[in-house]
Amino acid sequence: MVSCNLTAPEVQVGATIKIETNNGLIAEGIVISLDALRKFQVLVLDTKETTGSKPVVRIFNSEHLNSITVVTAALEEGQKHAINRCEQFRANNPVNGAKTAERLQKTLGDLRPNLMKSSNVSIKGQQAYIQLKRTIAETYWSGEDIRVLGLVLVQKPYDVDNVTKDAKATGFDETRANNALLQVKKILSKPATGYTSRAPLDFTIGAVVTN
């Protein structure tokens, strides 16, 4: 084993190395790509975290690395593996301007109904929206009102008493509206709780994890 930095000649595509990040993460894998010429050097590893686990492609910034140890020098077999991994990664993550724009438009289209249409919505209204959205996916802003299941409106000041059926809604059904009304009131009658987002820990081959 050889301890070195990212610019050392031993760190080559196809070499097996072991790294430790500044926050204590330890990973071992084959170097499938690296860029040691930039100000912030980048290292891409094909790792296998535990026995039986799937390989994971990880991208590391040199500024976040505490140590690098070369376990096995770059041999022909390792270099072939790196080339195959890169080709697989590119196939799963095509860099295409048209596709990127298309995905962006779809994402924005999906996001738009969830955006507040007015800046006058109170914190209480925003909390009510989050409470409902967690349980009922079909919860959207309609001006300053919150529309749920297309049949129920929650209006200012967003209390249980401000939940009403929208008889003018397209496809209005009295039975469904009554059920939705009861469900919305039940959700809003509970105290608002904190929300902690969950970030994905890892991605299998075909995606990227940064550290």
CSV table of C-alpha atoms in Angstrom, one decimal:
chain,number,residue,atom,x,y,z
A,1,MET,CA,0.0,0.0,0.0
A,2,VAL,CA,1.2,3.5,-0.8
A,3,SER,CA,-0.2,6.6,0.9
A,4,CYS,CA,-0.3,9.6,-1.4
A,5,ASN,CA,-2.3,12.6,-2.7
A,6,LEU,CA,-4.6,12.8,-5.7
A,7,THR,CA,-1.9,14.1,-8.0
A,8,ALA,CA,0.5,11.3,-7.2
A,9,PRO,CA,1.4,9.1,-10.3
A,10,GLU,CA,0.2,6.0,-8.5
A,11,VAL,CA,-3.4,7.3,-8.5
A,12,GLN,CA,-4.5,6.2,-12.0
A,13,VAL,CA,-7.6,5.0,-13.7
A,14,GLY,CA,-7.9,1.3,-13.0
A,15,ALA,CA,-6.0,1.5,-9.7
A,16,THR,CA,-7.7,0.2,-6.5
A,17,ILE,CA,-7.5,2.8,-3.8
A,18,LYS,CA,-8.8,3.4,-0.3
A,19,ILE,CA,-9.8,6.9,0.8
A,20,GLU,CA,-11.0,8.6,4.0
A,21,THR,CA,-12.9,11.8,3.8
A,22,ASN,CA,-12.7,14.7,6.3
A,23,ASN,CA,-16.0,13.5,7.9
A,24,GLY,CA,-14.7,10.0,8.5
A,25,LEU,CA,-16.2,8.1,5.6
A,26,ILE,CA,-13.9,5.3,4.4
A,27,ALA,CA,-14.4,3.8,1.0
A,28,GLU,CA,-12.4,1.4,-1.2
A,29,GLY,CA,-12.8,1.0,-4.9
A,30,ILE,CA,-11.4,1.2,-8.5
A,31,VAL,CA,-10.7,4.6,-9.9
A,32,ILE,CA,-12.9,4.9,-13.0
A,33,SER,CA,-12.2,8.6,-13.6
A,34,LEU,CA,-10.2,11.5,-12.2
A,35,ASP,CA,-9.4,15.1,-13.0
A,36,ALA,CA,-6.3,16.2,-11.2
A,37,LEU,CA,-5.8,19.4,-13.3
A,38,ARG,CA,-8.6,21.5,-11.9
A,39,LYS,CA,-8.3,23.7,-8.9
A,40,PHE,CA,-10.7,21.3,-7.1
A,41,GLN,CA,-9.6,17.9,-8.2
A,42,VAL,CA,-12.3,15.3,-8.7
A,43,LEU,CA,-12.1,11.5,-8.1
A,44,VAL,CA,-14.7,9.0,-9.2
A,45,LEU,CA,-14.7,5.6,-7.5
A,46,ASP,CA,-16.5,2.4,-8.2
A,47,THR,CA,-17.0,1.1,-4.7
A,48,LYS,CA,-18.6,-1.9,-3.0
A,49,GLU,CA,-19.4,-0.9,0.6
A,50,THR,CA,-20.2,-4.3,2.1
A,51,THR,CA,-20.1,-7.9,1.1
A,52,GLY,CA,-23.0,-8.7,-1.2
A,53,SER,CA,-23.9,-5.0,-1.8
A,54,LYS,CA,-24.3,-3.5,-5.2
A,55,PRO,CA,-21.4,-1.4,-6.6
A,56,VAL,CA,-21.8,2.4,-6.0
A,57,VAL,CA,-20.3,5.1,-8.1
A,58,ARG,CA,-19.0,7.9,-5.8
A,59,ILE,CA,-17.6,11.3,-6.7
A,60,PHE,CA,-15.2,12.9,-4.3
A,61,ASN,CA,-13.8,16.4,-4.2
A,62,SER,CA,-10.1,16.5,-3.3
A,63,GLU,CA,-10.7,19.2,-0.7
A,64,HIS,CA,-12.9,16.7,1.3
A,65,LEU,CA,-10.3,13.9,1.3
A,66,ASN,CA,-8.2,13.3,4.4
A,67,SER,CA,-6.1,10.4,3.0
A,68,ILE,CA,-5.6,8.3,-0.1
A,69,THR,CA,-3.9,4.9,-0.1
A,70,VAL,CA,-3.2,2.9,-3.3
A,71,VAL,CA,-4.1,-0.7,-2.6
A,72,THR,CA,-3.4,-2.1,-6.1
A,73,ALA,CA,-1.6,-0.4,-8.9
A,74,ALA,CA,-3.5,0.2,-12.2
A,75,LEU,CA,-3.3,-3.0,-14.2
A,76,GLU,CA,-4.9,-3.9,-17.6
A,77,GLU,CA,-7.8,-5.7,-15.9
A,78,GLY,CA,-8.6,-2.7,-13.7
A,79,GLN,CA,-8.4,-0.3,-16.6
A,80,LYS,CA,-10.8,-2.4,-18.7
A,81,HIS,CA,-13.2,-2.5,-15.7
A,82,ALA,CA,-13.0,1.3,-15.4
A,83,ILE,CA,-13.7,1.8,-19.1
A,84,ASN,CA,-16.7,-0.5,-18.9
A,85,ARG,CA,-18.0,1.2,-15.8
A,86,CYS,CA,-17.7,4.6,-17.5
A,87,GLU,CA,-19.6,3.4,-20.6
A,88,GLN,CA,-22.3,2.0,-18.4
A,89,PHE,CA,-22.6,5.2,-16.4
A,90,ARG,CA,-22.8,7.4,-19.6
A,91,ALA,CA,-25.5,5.1,-21.0
A,92,ASN,CA,-27.6,5.5,-17.8
A,93,ASN,CA,-26.9,9.2,-17.6
A,94,PRO,CA,-27.0,10.6,-21.1
A,95,VAL,CA,-25.9,14.2,-21.4
A,96,ASN,CA,-28.4,15.5,-23.9
A,97,GLY,CA,-29.6,19.2,-24.0
A,98,ALA,CA,-33.0,18.4,-25.4
A,99,LYS,CA,-33.7,15.6,-22.9
A,100,THR,CA,-32.5,17.8,-20.0
A,101,ALA,CA,-34.8,20.6,-21.1
A,102,GLU,CA,-37.7,18.2,-21.5
A,103,ARG,CA,-37.1,16.8,-18.0
A,104,LEU,CA,-36.8,20.3,-16.6
A,105,GLN,CA,-40.1,21.3,-18.2
A,106,LYS,CA,-41.8,18.2,-16.7
A,107,THR,CA,-40.4,18.9,-13.3
A,108,LEU,CA,-41.5,22.5,-13.4
A,109,GLY,CA,-44.9,21.4,-14.6
A,110,ASP,CA,-45.3,19.0,-11.7
A,111,LEU,CA,-44.1,21.6,-9.3
A,112,ARG,CA,-46.2,24.5,-10.5
A,113,PRO,CA,-49.5,23.5,-8.8
A,114,ASN,CA,-47.7,23.2,-5.5
A,115,LEU,CA,-46.4,26.8,-5.6
A,116,MET,CA,-48.2,29.5,-3.8
A,117,LYS,CA,-49.9,31.9,-6.2
A,118,SER,CA,-49.9,34.7,-3.7
A,119,SER,CA,-47.3,36.2,-1.4
A,120,ASN,CA,-50.0,37.1,1.1
A,121,VAL,CA,-50.4,33.6,2.5
A,122,SER,CA,-49.7,33.5,6.2
A,123,ILE,CA,-47.4,31.1,7.9
A,124,LYS,CA,-50.4,29.3,9.3
A,125,GLY,CA,-51.7,28.8,5.7
A,126,GLN,CA,-48.4,27.4,4.6
A,127,GLN,CA,-48.4,25.0,7.6
A,128,ALA,CA,-51.9,23.9,6.8
A,129,TYR,CA,-50.9,23.2,3.2
A,130,ILE,CA,-47.9,21.1,4.3
A,131,GLN,CA,-50.1,19.2,6.8
A,132,LEU,CA,-52.6,18.3,4.1
A,133,LYS,CA,-50.0,17.6,1.4
A,134,ARG,CA,-48.2,15.0,3.5
A,135,THR,CA,-51.4,12.9,3.7
A,136,ILE,CA,-53.3,13.8,0.5
A,137,ALA,CA,-51.2,14.1,-2.6
A,138,GLU,CA,-54.0,15.9,-4.5
A,139,THR,CA,-53.5,19.1,-2.5
A,140,TYR,CA,-52.8,22.3,-4.5
A,141,TRP,CA,-52.9,26.1,-4.2
A,142,SER,CA,-55.9,27.8,-5.8
A,143,GLY,CA,-55.1,31.5,-5.4
A,144,GLU,CA,-54.9,32.0,-1.6
A,145,ASP,CA,-57.1,29.0,-1.0
A,146,ILE,CA,-56.0,25.4,-0.6
A,147,ARG,CA,-57.9,22.9,-2.9
A,148,VAL,CA,-58.0,19.3,-1.8
A,149,LEU,CA,-59.1,16.4,-4.0
A,150,GLY,CA,-60.6,19.0,-6.3
A,151,LEU,CA,-63.7,19.1,-4.0
A,152,VAL,CA,-62.8,21.0,-0.9
A,153,LEU,CA,-61.4,24.5,-0.2
A,154,VAL,CA,-59.5,25.7,2.9
A,155,GLN,CA,-59.7,29.4,3.1
A,156,LYS,CA,-58.2,32.1,5.3
A,157,PRO,CA,-57.4,31.9,8.2
A,158,TYR,CA,-56.9,28.2,7.4
A,159,ASP,CA,-58.7,26.8,10.5
A,160,VAL,CA,-60.9,23.7,10.7
A,161,ASP,CA,-63.9,26.1,10.5
A,162,ASN,CA,-62.7,27.5,7.2
A,163,VAL,CA,-63.0,24.1,5.3
A,164,THR,CA,-65.9,24.2,2.8
A,165,LYS,CA,-67.1,22.0,-0.1
A,166,ASP,CA,-66.8,23.6,-3.5
A,167,ALA,CA,-70.1,22.8,-5.2
A,168,LYS,CA,-68.9,24.6,-8.4
A,169,ALA,CA,-66.0,22.2,-8.8
A,170,THR,CA,-65.8,20.2,-12.0
A,171,GLY,CA,-67.3,16.7,-11.5
A,172,PHE,CA,-68.6,17.6,-8.0
A,173,ASP,CA,-70.0,14.7,-6.1
A,174,GLU,CA,-71.8,15.3,-2.8
A,175,THR,CA,-70.8,12.0,-1.2
A,176,ARG,CA,-67.1,12.3,-2.1
A,177,ALA,CA,-67.1,15.9,-1.1
A,178,ASN,CA,-68.5,15.1,2.3
A,179,ASN,CA,-65.9,12.4,2.8
A,180,ALA,CA,-63.1,14.8,1.7
A,181,LEU,CA,-64.5,17.5,4.0
A,182,LEU,CA,-64.3,15.2,7.1
A,183,GLN,CA,-60.8,14.0,6.1
A,184,VAL,CA,-59.5,17.5,5.7
A,185,LYS,CA,-61.0,18.7,9.0
A,186,LYS,CA,-59.5,15.7,10.8
A,187,ILE,CA,-56.0,16.5,9.5
A,188,LEU,CA,-56.2,20.2,10.3
A,189,SER,CA,-57.6,19.5,13.8
A,190,LYS,CA,-54.2,17.9,14.7
A,191,PRO,CA,-51.3,20.1,15.8
A,192,ALA,CA,-48.7,20.8,13.1
A,193,THR,CA,-45.6,18.7,13.5
A,194,GLY,CA,-42.0,19.4,12.4
A,195,TYR,CA,-40.8,17.9,9.2
A,196,THR,CA,-37.3,16.5,8.5
A,197,SER,CA,-36.5,15.8,4.8
A,198,ARG,CA,-34.8,12.5,4.1
A,199,ALA,CA,-31.8,12.6,1.7
A,200,PRO,CA,-30.9,9.5,-0.2
A,201,LEU,CA,-27.7,7.9,1.2
A,202,ASP,CA,-26.5,6.3,-1.9
A,203,PHE,CA,-27.3,5.6,-5.5
A,204,THR,CA,-26.4,2.4,-7.3
A,205,ILE,CA,-24.6,2.4,-10.6
A,206,GLY,CA,-26.2,4.9,-13.0
A,207,ALA,CA,-26.3,7.8,-10.5
A,208,VAL,CA,-24.0,9.9,-8.4
A,209,VAL,CA,-23.2,10.4,-4.7
A,210,THR,CA,-21.1,13.4,-3.7
A,211,ASN,CA,-19.1,13.6,-0.5
